[in-house]
Amino acid sequence: ITTLGTLTTLTVSGTSDLGGSTLDNGGVLTLEAGGKLTTAAANDLNLDVPSSRSLFLKIGGSTAVTLDGTGLGLGVTPVNTLHVGPANGAQMRFTNDTTGHTTSDGLFIGVHNDGTPAQIIMYENAPLEFRTNDTKAAEIAANTDFIWYDEDGSTAKMRWDASADALGIGIEAPQAPLDAVISSTGFAGKFTQSNTSNGDGLFVQVGSTASADYALSIRSNDGAHSGLAVKADGNVGIGTFSPASTQGYGHILEINDGDSGTSKDAALVLSSWNGSSAENKWEIGNNTGGILQFVHSVAADGSTGTKVVIDASGAVGISRTPSTAYAKLEVGGADDTALINAEASGVFAGLG
């Protein structure tokens, strides 16, 4: 197009470039001096290009925009409906009058050509939301926290606290690198090793060896009672937060009633099945009077009995609680039955 005039339709026909176009001048499309193409307010601008041809917009001889049957390409021949791919990297920015329109405003999406990663950058002091079905699923907060929401997008359920380097599940401000809090019934957490042939379970490791530090702490009653305490020095406690030996022994197992405010016994129960429905139990207990007891019971018939007792003075009772002054060993049994038997070369002697 080399002459000034007015056009209604600009048509590219055949396989030729624009130089071979047919121009119908109806007075509603104007090519003005300086390269300005205008149309009357009541008319549309219709550029009709055959499907086998493309429409190019060039700047300085280089193609800036390509429109063809595949899509719209900015700096590249499109392979998708919208394809941004100039040689210096694909970069898009979304701004409005509120954000401003400079290089430090709005939302930036880019793929650079210098080997750096693709980027989505929010330049505003505002969250970046991710939505499905117009419901907020997650967001990156202005302080760089990452937050996941419940199914209706109203309540935060999981948060990566960037300033604390902590992940919280069900808690707004996690107090540990992994902090999970639930109020519903059921387990708070579950770890399953599904390999039935081999494989390890849960691995917990601490670097400390101090008695004040925990390798593992399991608590009940809202944290008031210690169910299991594995200390960093190797001591293990059940019912106590601080297992320790008064004799200086290391790597001990201490069983405590777990409640200093009430009178309860502490015991170790050893249980086994005899091959039928009967469960045999030996219970080794330290009762509130400081007496060590060995008690045997059988679940099938409910029978139970204290077999050995050692009291705080060191006196030992077999089938009875020692009660005789100055006696260090007492044996109880049925009448006319030897309480202590001695055997040598098949000869027995009884005492009792």
mmCIF file of C-alpha atoms in Angstrom:
data_model
loop_
_atom_site.group_PDB
_atom_site.id
_atom_site.type_symbol
_atom_site.label_atom_id
_atom_site.label_comp_id
_atom_site.label_asym_id
_atom_site.label_seq_id
_atom_site.Cartn_x
_atom_site.Cartn_y
_atom_site.Cartn_z
ATOM 1 C CA ILE A 1 0.000 0.000 0.000
ATOM 2 C CA THR A 2 1.741 3.110 -1.165
ATOM 3 C CA THR A 3 -1.038 5.651 -1.670
ATOM 4 C CA LEU A 4 -3.311 7.416 0.763
ATOM 5 C CA GLY A 5 -6.980 6.566 0.655
ATOM 6 C CA THR A 6 -9.931 5.007 2.410
ATOM 7 C CA LEU A 7 -10.713 1.269 2.598
ATOM 8 C CA THR A 8 -13.605 -0.918 3.795
ATOM 9 C CA THR A 9 -11.891 -4.315 3.436
ATOM 10 C CA LEU A 10 -8.251 -5.349 3.276
ATOM 11 C CA THR A 11 -7.991 -8.781 1.607
ATOM 12 C CA VAL A 12 -4.956 -10.939 0.927
ATOM 13 C CA SER A 13 -5.836 -13.466 -1.793
ATOM 14 C CA GLY A 14 -4.047 -16.441 -3.322
ATOM 15 C CA THR A 15 -0.533 -17.216 -2.172
ATOM 16 C CA SER A 16 0.926 -13.761 -2.638
ATOM 17 C CA ASP A 17 2.126 -11.350 0.015
ATOM 18 C CA LEU A 18 0.371 -8.076 0.795
ATOM 19 C CA GLY A 19 1.818 -6.494 -2.352
ATOM 20 C CA GLY A 20 -0.610 -8.516 -4.444
ATOM 21 C CA SER A 21 -3.686 -7.599 -2.435
ATOM 22 C CA THR A 22 -7.059 -6.518 -3.745
ATOM 23 C CA LEU A 23 -8.158 -3.223 -2.172
ATOM 24 C CA ASP A 24 -11.828 -2.228 -2.096
ATOM 25 C CA ASN A 25 -12.087 1.442 -1.222
ATOM 26 C CA GLY A 26 -15.372 2.295 0.441
ATOM 27 C CA GLY A 27 -14.388 5.250 2.546
ATOM 28 C CA VAL A 28 -14.470 3.752 6.060
ATOM 29 C CA LEU A 29 -10.826 2.618 6.509
ATOM 30 C CA THR A 30 -8.217 5.343 6.314
ATOM 31 C CA LEU A 31 -4.448 5.015 5.892
ATOM 32 C CA GLU A 32 -3.113 8.306 7.155
ATOM 33 C CA ALA A 33 0.265 9.915 6.769
ATOM 34 C CA GLY A 34 2.810 8.580 9.276
ATOM 35 C CA GLY A 35 1.524 5.018 8.975
ATOM 36 C CA LYS A 36 -1.646 5.373 11.049
ATOM 37 C CA LEU A 37 -4.492 3.064 10.020
ATOM 38 C CA THR A 38 -7.916 4.091 11.314
ATOM 39 C CA THR A 39 -11.514 2.998 10.786
ATOM 40 C CA ALA A 40 -14.796 4.752 11.311
ATOM 41 C CA ALA A 41 -16.357 4.284 14.742
ATOM 42 C CA ALA A 42 -19.307 2.355 13.336
ATOM 43 C CA ASN A 43 -17.169 -0.180 11.477
ATOM 44 C CA ASP A 44 -14.961 -3.129 12.374
ATOM 45 C CA LEU A 45 -11.541 -3.774 10.908
ATOM 46 C CA ASN A 46 -11.513 -7.095 9.063
ATOM 47 C CA LEU A 47 -8.199 -8.611 8.024
ATOM 48 C CA ASP A 48 -8.963 -11.762 6.024
ATOM 49 C CA VAL A 49 -5.965 -14.077 5.489
ATOM 50 C CA PRO A 50 -6.260 -17.548 3.886
ATOM 51 C CA SER A 51 -5.766 -20.503 6.267
ATOM 52 C CA SER A 52 -2.525 -21.438 4.535
ATOM 53 C CA ARG A 53 -1.032 -18.010 5.122
ATOM 54 C CA SER A 54 0.120 -16.074 8.179
ATOM 55 C CA LEU A 55 -0.190 -12.507 9.375
ATOM 56 C CA PHE A 56 3.041 -10.878 10.541
ATOM 57 C CA LEU A 57 3.765 -7.654 12.385
ATOM 58 C CA LYS A 58 7.404 -6.647 12.129
ATOM 59 C CA ILE A 59 9.516 -4.100 13.967
ATOM 60 C CA GLY A 60 12.832 -3.097 12.439
ATOM 61 C CA GLY A 61 12.566 -5.974 10.005
ATOM 62 C CA SER A 62 12.177 -8.590 12.782
ATOM 63 C CA THR A 63 8.889 -10.418 13.288
ATOM 64 C CA ALA A 64 7.324 -9.382 16.589
ATOM 65 C CA VAL A 65 3.872 -10.982 16.164
ATOM 66 C CA THR A 66 2.806 -13.993 14.116
ATOM 67 C CA LEU A 67 -0.841 -14.989 13.700
ATOM 68 C CA ASP A 68 -1.585 -18.199 11.844
ATOM 69 C CA GLY A 69 -3.946 -21.160 11.927
ATOM 70 C CA THR A 70 -2.222 -22.566 15.043
ATOM 71 C CA GLY A 71 -2.361 -19.508 17.242
ATOM 72 C CA LEU A 72 -0.777 -16.229 18.207
ATOM 73 C CA GLY A 73 2.990 -16.109 18.569
ATOM 74 C CA LEU A 74 4.897 -13.288 20.231
ATOM 75 C CA GLY A 75 8.470 -13.411 18.985
ATOM 76 C CA VAL A 76 8.041 -16.989 17.746
ATOM 77 C CA THR A 77 6.057 -19.087 15.293
ATOM 78 C CA PRO A 78 3.254 -20.414 17.517
ATOM 79 C CA VAL A 79 2.861 -24.104 18.373
ATOM 80 C CA ASN A 80 0.019 -23.382 20.830
ATOM 81 C CA THR A 81 -2.959 -21.050 20.869
ATOM 82 C CA LEU A 82 -0.790 -18.467 22.666
ATOM 83 C CA HIS A 83 2.963 -18.872 22.439
ATOM 84 C CA VAL A 84 5.448 -16.375 23.881
ATOM 85 C CA GLY A 85 9.025 -17.128 22.873
ATOM 86 C CA PRO A 86 11.340 -14.327 21.821
ATOM 87 C CA ALA A 87 15.050 -15.102 21.519
ATOM 88 C CA ASN A 88 15.939 -13.218 24.709
ATOM 89 C CA GLY A 89 13.436 -15.198 26.823
ATOM 90 C CA ALA A 90 9.671 -15.250 27.268
ATOM 91 C CA GLN A 91 8.506 -12.626 29.726
ATOM 92 C CA MET A 92 5.004 -11.416 30.576
ATOM 93 C CA ARG A 93 3.858 -8.854 33.101
ATOM 94 C CA PHE A 94 0.345 -8.160 34.367
ATOM 95 C CA THR A 95 -0.307 -4.737 35.877
ATOM 96 C CA ASN A 96 -3.122 -2.236 36.418
ATOM 97 C CA ASP A 97 -3.387 1.377 37.464
ATOM 98 C CA THR A 98 -3.334 0.355 41.133
ATOM 99 C CA THR A 99 -0.135 -1.677 40.924
ATOM 100 C CA GLY A 100 1.610 0.739 38.596
ATOM 101 C CA HIS A 101 3.252 -0.193 35.310
ATOM 102 C CA THR A 102 6.995 -0.252 35.979
ATOM 103 C CA THR A 103 9.427 -3.176 36.014
ATOM 104 C CA SER A 104 8.880 -3.535 39.778
ATOM 105 C CA ASP A 105 5.076 -3.690 39.637
ATOM 106 C CA GLY A 106 2.414 -6.339 39.138
ATOM 107 C CA LEU A 107 2.801 -10.040 38.425
ATOM 108 C CA PHE A 108 5.705 -11.305 36.316
ATOM 109 C CA ILE A 109 5.916 -14.683 34.549
ATOM 110 C CA GLY A 110 9.068 -15.459 32.630
ATOM 111 C CA VAL A 111 11.402 -18.039 31.118
ATOM 112 C CA HIS A 112 14.922 -16.674 30.695
ATOM 113 C CA ASN A 113 17.508 -17.740 28.140
ATOM 114 C CA ASP A 114 20.498 -17.578 30.514
ATOM 115 C CA GLY A 115 19.897 -20.908 32.274
ATOM 116 C CA THR A 116 18.028 -19.434 35.257
ATOM 117 C CA PRO A 117 14.749 -21.109 36.295
ATOM 118 C CA ALA A 118 11.327 -20.126 35.058
ATOM 119 C CA GLN A 119 9.836 -17.557 37.428
ATOM 120 C CA ILE A 120 6.503 -16.359 38.757
ATOM 121 C CA ILE A 121 7.127 -13.162 40.706
ATOM 122 C CA MET A 122 4.561 -11.164 42.668
ATOM 123 C CA TYR A 123 6.012 -7.667 42.985
ATOM 124 C CA GLU A 124 3.143 -6.362 45.090
ATOM 125 C CA ASN A 125 2.874 -6.630 48.890
ATOM 126 C CA ALA A 126 -0.022 -9.066 48.519
ATOM 127 C CA PRO A 127 -0.624 -12.832 48.491
ATOM 128 C CA LEU A 128 -0.496 -14.956 45.358
ATOM 129 C CA GLU A 129 -3.568 -17.221 45.325
ATOM 130 C CA PHE A 130 -4.131 -20.582 43.653
ATOM 131 C CA ARG A 131 -7.778 -21.450 42.997
ATOM 132 C CA THR A 132 -9.762 -24.333 41.556
ATOM 133 C CA ASN A 133 -13.472 -24.019 40.764
ATOM 134 C CA ASP A 134 -13.071 -20.438 42.022
ATOM 135 C CA THR A 135 -12.254 -21.762 45.516
ATOM 136 C CA LYS A 136 -8.988 -20.826 47.195
ATOM 137 C CA ALA A 137 -6.852 -23.972 47.511
ATOM 138 C CA ALA A 138 -3.530 -22.407 48.486
ATOM 139 C CA GLU A 139 -1.643 -19.147 48.594
ATOM 140 C CA ILE A 140 1.813 -17.721 49.005
ATOM 141 C CA ALA A 141 1.455 -14.969 51.587
ATOM 142 C CA ALA A 142 3.161 -11.625 51.297
ATOM 143 C CA ASN A 143 5.646 -12.748 53.985
ATOM 144 C CA THR A 144 6.447 -15.850 51.790
ATOM 145 C CA ASP A 145 4.535 -18.316 54.016
ATOM 146 C CA PHE A 146 2.898 -21.100 51.964
ATOM 147 C CA ILE A 147 -0.652 -21.904 53.111
ATOM 148 C CA TRP A 148 -3.024 -24.732 52.120
ATOM 149 C CA TYR A 149 -6.776 -24.335 52.768
ATOM 150 C CA ASP A 150 -9.699 -26.649 53.492
ATOM 151 C CA GLU A 151 -12.200 -27.717 50.849
ATOM 152 C CA ASP A 152 -14.225 -24.487 50.981
ATOM 153 C CA GLY A 153 -11.152 -22.228 51.013
ATOM 154 C CA SER A 154 -12.004 -20.533 54.301
ATOM 155 C CA THR A 155 -9.689 -22.123 56.892
ATOM 156 C CA ALA A 156 -5.932 -22.635 56.698
ATOM 157 C CA LYS A 157 -5.088 -26.302 57.341
ATOM 158 C CA MET A 158 -1.355 -26.467 56.654
ATOM 159 C CA ARG A 159 1.252 -23.712 56.734
ATOM 160 C CA TRP A 160 4.931 -23.492 55.931
ATOM 161 C CA ASP A 161 6.212 -20.779 58.264
ATOM 162 C CA ALA A 162 9.116 -19.330 56.280
ATOM 163 C CA SER A 163 10.487 -17.236 59.142
ATOM 164 C CA ALA A 164 10.522 -20.188 61.583
ATOM 165 C CA ASP A 165 11.520 -22.862 59.022
ATOM 166 C CA ALA A 166 8.606 -24.938 60.327
ATOM 167 C CA LEU A 167 5.641 -26.828 58.877
ATOM 168 C CA GLY A 168 2.391 -26.684 60.824
ATOM 169 C CA ILE A 169 -0.609 -28.951 60.261
ATOM 170 C CA GLY A 170 -3.713 -27.695 62.004
ATOM 171 C CA ILE A 171 -1.790 -24.952 63.790
ATOM 172 C CA GLU A 172 -1.315 -21.300 62.836
ATOM 173 C CA ALA A 173 2.160 -20.860 64.335
ATOM 174 C CA PRO A 174 4.128 -24.158 64.439
ATOM 175 C CA GLN A 175 6.342 -24.570 67.498
ATOM 176 C CA ALA A 176 8.643 -27.218 65.978
ATOM 177 C CA PRO A 177 10.033 -27.959 62.507
ATOM 178 C CA LEU A 178 7.047 -30.340 62.111
ATOM 179 C CA ASP A 179 4.057 -29.506 64.321
ATOM 180 C CA ALA A 180 0.724 -31.323 63.847
ATOM 181 C CA VAL A 181 -2.346 -30.507 65.959
ATOM 182 C CA ILE A 182 -5.761 -32.119 65.462
ATOM 183 C CA SER A 183 -8.988 -31.885 67.447
ATOM 184 C CA SER A 184 -10.907 -34.716 65.780
ATOM 185 C CA THR A 185 -10.947 -38.370 66.818
ATOM 186 C CA GLY A 186 -8.442 -40.828 65.421
ATOM 187 C CA PHE A 187 -4.678 -40.839 65.129
ATOM 188 C CA ALA A 188 -2.773 -37.573 64.890
ATOM 189 C CA GLY A 189 -0.181 -39.242 62.662
ATOM 190 C CA LYS A 190 0.584 -42.580 61.054
ATOM 191 C CA PHE A 191 3.704 -44.152 59.590
ATOM 192 C CA THR A 192 3.351 -47.419 57.669
ATOM 193 C CA GLN A 193 6.086 -49.621 56.237
ATOM 194 C CA SER A 194 4.170 -51.687 53.653
ATOM 195 C CA ASN A 195 7.053 -54.011 52.731
ATOM 196 C CA THR A 196 6.090 -57.301 54.401
ATOM 197 C CA SER A 197 9.405 -59.036 53.618
ATOM 198 C CA ASN A 198 11.812 -56.560 55.167
ATOM 199 C CA GLY A 199 12.203 -52.855 55.818
ATOM 200 C CA ASP A 200 12.596 -50.506 58.739
ATOM 201 C CA GLY A 201 10.010 -48.492 60.592
ATOM 202 C CA LEU A 202 10.457 -45.121 62.251
ATOM 203 C CA PHE A 203 13.989 -43.764 62.709
ATOM 204 C CA VAL A 204 14.666 -41.087 65.327
ATOM 205 C CA GLN A 205 18.158 -39.686 65.858
ATOM 206 C CA VAL A 206 19.499 -36.919 68.099
ATOM 207 C CA GLY A 207 23.013 -35.605 68.377
ATOM 208 C CA SER A 208 22.877 -34.809 72.082
ATOM 209 C CA THR A 209 23.859 -37.149 74.923
ATOM 210 C CA ALA A 210 22.568 -34.882 77.710
ATOM 211 C CA SER A 211 20.170 -36.316 80.287
ATOM 212 C CA ALA A 212 18.010 -33.211 79.995
ATOM 213 C CA ASP A 213 17.309 -33.772 76.296
ATOM 214 C CA TYR A 214 14.758 -36.129 74.772
ATOM 215 C CA ALA A 215 15.248 -38.515 71.875
ATOM 216 C CA LEU A 216 11.547 -39.383 72.136
ATOM 217 C CA SER A 217 8.746 -38.197 74.400
ATOM 218 C CA ILE A 218 5.208 -39.625 74.290
ATOM 219 C CA ARG A 219 2.754 -37.905 76.640
ATOM 220 C CA SER A 220 -0.896 -38.168 77.693
ATOM 221 C CA ASN A 221 -3.353 -36.084 79.731
ATOM 222 C CA ASP A 222 -2.637 -33.034 77.579
ATOM 223 C CA GLY A 223 1.086 -33.404 78.211
ATOM 224 C CA ALA A 224 0.894 -33.814 81.998
ATOM 225 C CA HIS A 225 1.885 -37.504 82.076
ATOM 226 C CA SER A 226 4.826 -39.246 80.451
ATOM 227 C CA GLY A 227 3.875 -42.415 78.627
ATOM 228 C CA LEU A 228 7.361 -43.048 77.271
ATOM 229 C CA ALA A 229 10.494 -40.986 77.661
ATOM 230 C CA VAL A 230 13.695 -41.911 75.832
ATOM 231 C CA LYS A 231 16.395 -39.545 76.980
ATOM 232 C CA ALA A 232 19.463 -38.580 74.976
ATOM 233 C CA ASP A 233 21.736 -40.235 77.553
ATOM 234 C CA GLY A 234 20.144 -43.652 76.793
ATOM 235 C CA ASN A 235 17.848 -43.912 79.815
ATOM 236 C CA VAL A 236 14.237 -44.963 79.189
ATOM 237 C CA GLY A 237 11.302 -44.082 81.391
ATOM 238 C CA ILE A 238 7.686 -45.268 81.483
ATOM 239 C CA GLY A 239 5.493 -43.007 83.581
ATOM 240 C CA THR A 240 8.349 -40.596 84.278
ATOM 241 C CA PHE A 241 9.831 -37.662 82.400
ATOM 242 C CA SER A 242 13.306 -38.093 83.940
ATOM 243 C CA PRO A 243 14.418 -41.722 84.288
ATOM 244 C CA ALA A 244 17.529 -41.967 86.442
ATOM 245 C CA SER A 245 19.375 -44.356 88.748
ATOM 246 C CA THR A 246 20.180 -43.423 92.358
ATOM 247 C CA GLN A 247 23.239 -45.737 92.113
ATOM 248 C CA GLY A 248 24.614 -44.079 89.012
ATOM 249 C CA TYR A 249 23.769 -46.881 86.596
ATOM 250 C CA GLY A 250 23.564 -45.857 82.946
ATOM 251 C CA HIS A 251 21.140 -46.955 80.243
ATOM 252 C CA ILE A 252 18.368 -47.902 82.627
ATOM 253 C CA LEU A 253 14.655 -48.604 82.293
ATOM 254 C CA GLU A 254 12.572 -46.894 84.982
ATOM 255 C CA ILE A 255 8.867 -47.613 85.438
ATOM 256 C CA ASN A 256 6.996 -45.067 87.541
ATOM 257 C CA ASP A 257 3.348 -44.645 88.435
ATOM 258 C CA GLY A 258 3.600 -41.346 86.551
ATOM 259 C CA ASP A 259 1.636 -39.287 89.076
ATOM 260 C CA SER A 260 3.288 -37.831 92.167
ATOM 261 C CA GLY A 261 -0.055 -36.570 93.468
ATOM 262 C CA THR A 262 -1.736 -39.967 93.978
ATOM 263 C CA SER A 263 -0.878 -43.343 95.525
ATOM 264 C CA LYS A 264 -0.489 -45.964 92.800
ATOM 265 C CA ASP A 265 1.751 -48.946 92.182
ATOM 266 C CA ALA A 266 4.256 -49.261 89.358
ATOM 267 C CA ALA A 267 4.771 -52.640 87.722
ATOM 268 C CA LEU A 268 6.411 -54.547 84.896
ATOM 269 C CA VAL A 269 4.095 -57.164 83.405
ATOM 270 C CA LEU A 270 5.503 -60.174 81.533
ATOM 271 C CA SER A 271 2.726 -61.976 79.669
ATOM 272 C CA SER A 272 2.598 -65.141 77.560
ATOM 273 C CA TRP A 273 0.047 -67.608 76.192
ATOM 274 C CA ASN A 274 0.249 -71.292 77.071
ATOM 275 C CA GLY A 275 -1.013 -72.430 73.678
ATOM 276 C CA SER A 276 -4.713 -72.320 74.544
ATOM 277 C CA SER A 277 -6.903 -69.547 75.873
ATOM 278 C CA ALA A 278 -4.988 -69.070 79.094
ATOM 279 C CA GLU A 279 -2.725 -66.086 79.479
ATOM 280 C CA ASN A 280 0.022 -66.398 82.075
ATOM 281 C CA LYS A 281 1.297 -63.232 83.655
ATOM 282 C CA TRP A 282 4.152 -62.416 85.962
ATOM 283 C CA GLU A 283 3.843 -58.932 87.417
ATOM 284 C CA ILE A 284 6.853 -57.354 89.073
ATOM 285 C CA GLY A 285 5.590 -54.424 91.081
ATOM 286 C CA ASN A 286 6.804 -51.739 93.466
ATOM 287 C CA ASN A 287 3.794 -50.781 95.572
ATOM 288 C CA THR A 288 3.202 -47.605 97.506
ATOM 289 C CA GLY A 289 4.858 -49.065 100.621
ATOM 290 C CA GLY A 290 8.135 -49.587 98.823
ATOM 291 C CA ILE A 291 7.607 -53.383 98.664
ATOM 292 C CA LEU A 292 8.832 -55.323 95.627
ATOM 293 C CA GLN A 293 6.365 -58.060 94.671
ATOM 294 C CA PHE A 294 6.462 -60.913 92.177
ATOM 295 C CA VAL A 295 2.837 -61.856 91.412
ATOM 296 C CA HIS A 296 1.624 -64.672 89.158
ATOM 297 C CA SER A 297 -1.818 -64.847 87.567
ATOM 298 C CA VAL A 298 -3.611 -66.994 84.972
ATOM 299 C CA ALA A 299 -6.359 -65.293 83.003
ATOM 300 C CA ALA A 300 -8.328 -68.476 82.233
ATOM 301 C CA ASP A 301 -9.265 -69.269 85.832
ATOM 302 C CA GLY A 302 -8.575 -65.886 87.323
ATOM 303 C CA SER A 303 -6.175 -67.318 89.880
ATOM 304 C CA THR A 304 -3.593 -64.958 91.258
ATOM 305 C CA GLY A 305 -1.121 -64.908 94.067
ATOM 306 C CA THR A 306 1.903 -63.108 95.402
ATOM 307 C CA LYS A 307 4.857 -65.463 95.165
ATOM 308 C CA VAL A 308 7.838 -63.402 96.322
ATOM 309 C CA VAL A 309 7.971 -60.211 98.384
ATOM 310 C CA ILE A 310 10.979 -58.076 99.283
ATOM 311 C CA ASP A 311 10.238 -55.236 101.678
ATOM 312 C CA ALA A 312 12.092 -51.970 102.162
ATOM 313 C CA SER A 313 14.278 -53.446 104.947
ATOM 314 C CA GLY A 314 15.537 -56.230 102.677
ATOM 315 C CA ALA A 315 13.453 -59.002 104.262
ATOM 316 C CA VAL A 316 12.246 -61.646 101.802
ATOM 317 C CA GLY A 317 8.924 -63.421 101.890
ATOM 318 C CA ILE A 318 8.057 -66.451 99.765
ATOM 319 C CA SER A 319 4.289 -66.953 99.445
ATOM 320 C CA ARG A 320 3.826 -64.447 102.281
ATOM 321 C CA THR A 321 4.658 -60.891 103.241
ATOM 322 C CA PRO A 322 7.525 -60.822 105.806
ATOM 323 C CA SER A 323 6.236 -59.644 109.148
ATOM 324 C CA THR A 324 8.380 -61.282 111.832
ATOM 325 C CA ALA A 325 10.821 -58.955 113.539
ATOM 326 C CA TYR A 326 14.479 -59.550 112.669
ATOM 327 C CA ALA A 327 13.605 -62.340 110.228
ATOM 328 C CA LYS A 328 15.219 -61.923 106.799
ATOM 329 C CA LEU A 329 13.522 -64.885 105.100
ATOM 330 C CA GLU A 330 9.975 -66.093 105.664
ATOM 331 C CA VAL A 331 8.311 -68.904 103.764
ATOM 332 C CA GLY A 332 4.585 -69.503 103.832
ATOM 333 C CA GLY A 333 2.698 -72.638 102.780
ATOM 334 C CA ALA A 334 0.038 -75.192 103.620
ATOM 335 C CA ASP A 335 0.057 -77.164 106.859
ATOM 336 C CA ASP A 336 1.941 -80.488 106.916
ATOM 337 C CA THR A 337 3.859 -79.477 103.797
ATOM 338 C CA ALA A 338 7.600 -78.952 103.693
ATOM 339 C CA LEU A 339 8.324 -75.315 102.991
ATOM 340 C CA ILE A 340 11.998 -75.771 102.116
ATOM 341 C CA ASN A 341 13.362 -78.958 100.558
ATOM 342 C CA ALA A 342 16.996 -79.915 100.298
ATOM 343 C CA GLU A 343 18.151 -82.750 98.040
ATOM 344 C CA ALA A 344 21.440 -84.621 97.795
ATOM 345 C CA SER A 345 21.980 -87.794 95.792
ATOM 346 C CA GLY A 346 18.243 -88.425 95.616
ATOM 347 C CA VAL A 347 17.682 -87.942 99.336
ATOM 348 C CA PHE A 348 15.293 -85.174 100.326
ATOM 349 C CA ALA A 349 14.988 -83.324 103.614
ATOM 350 C CA GLY A 350 12.220 -80.903 104.374
ATOM 351 C CA LEU A 351 11.927 -77.948 106.693
ATOM 352 C CA GLY A 352 8.656 -76.438 107.638
#
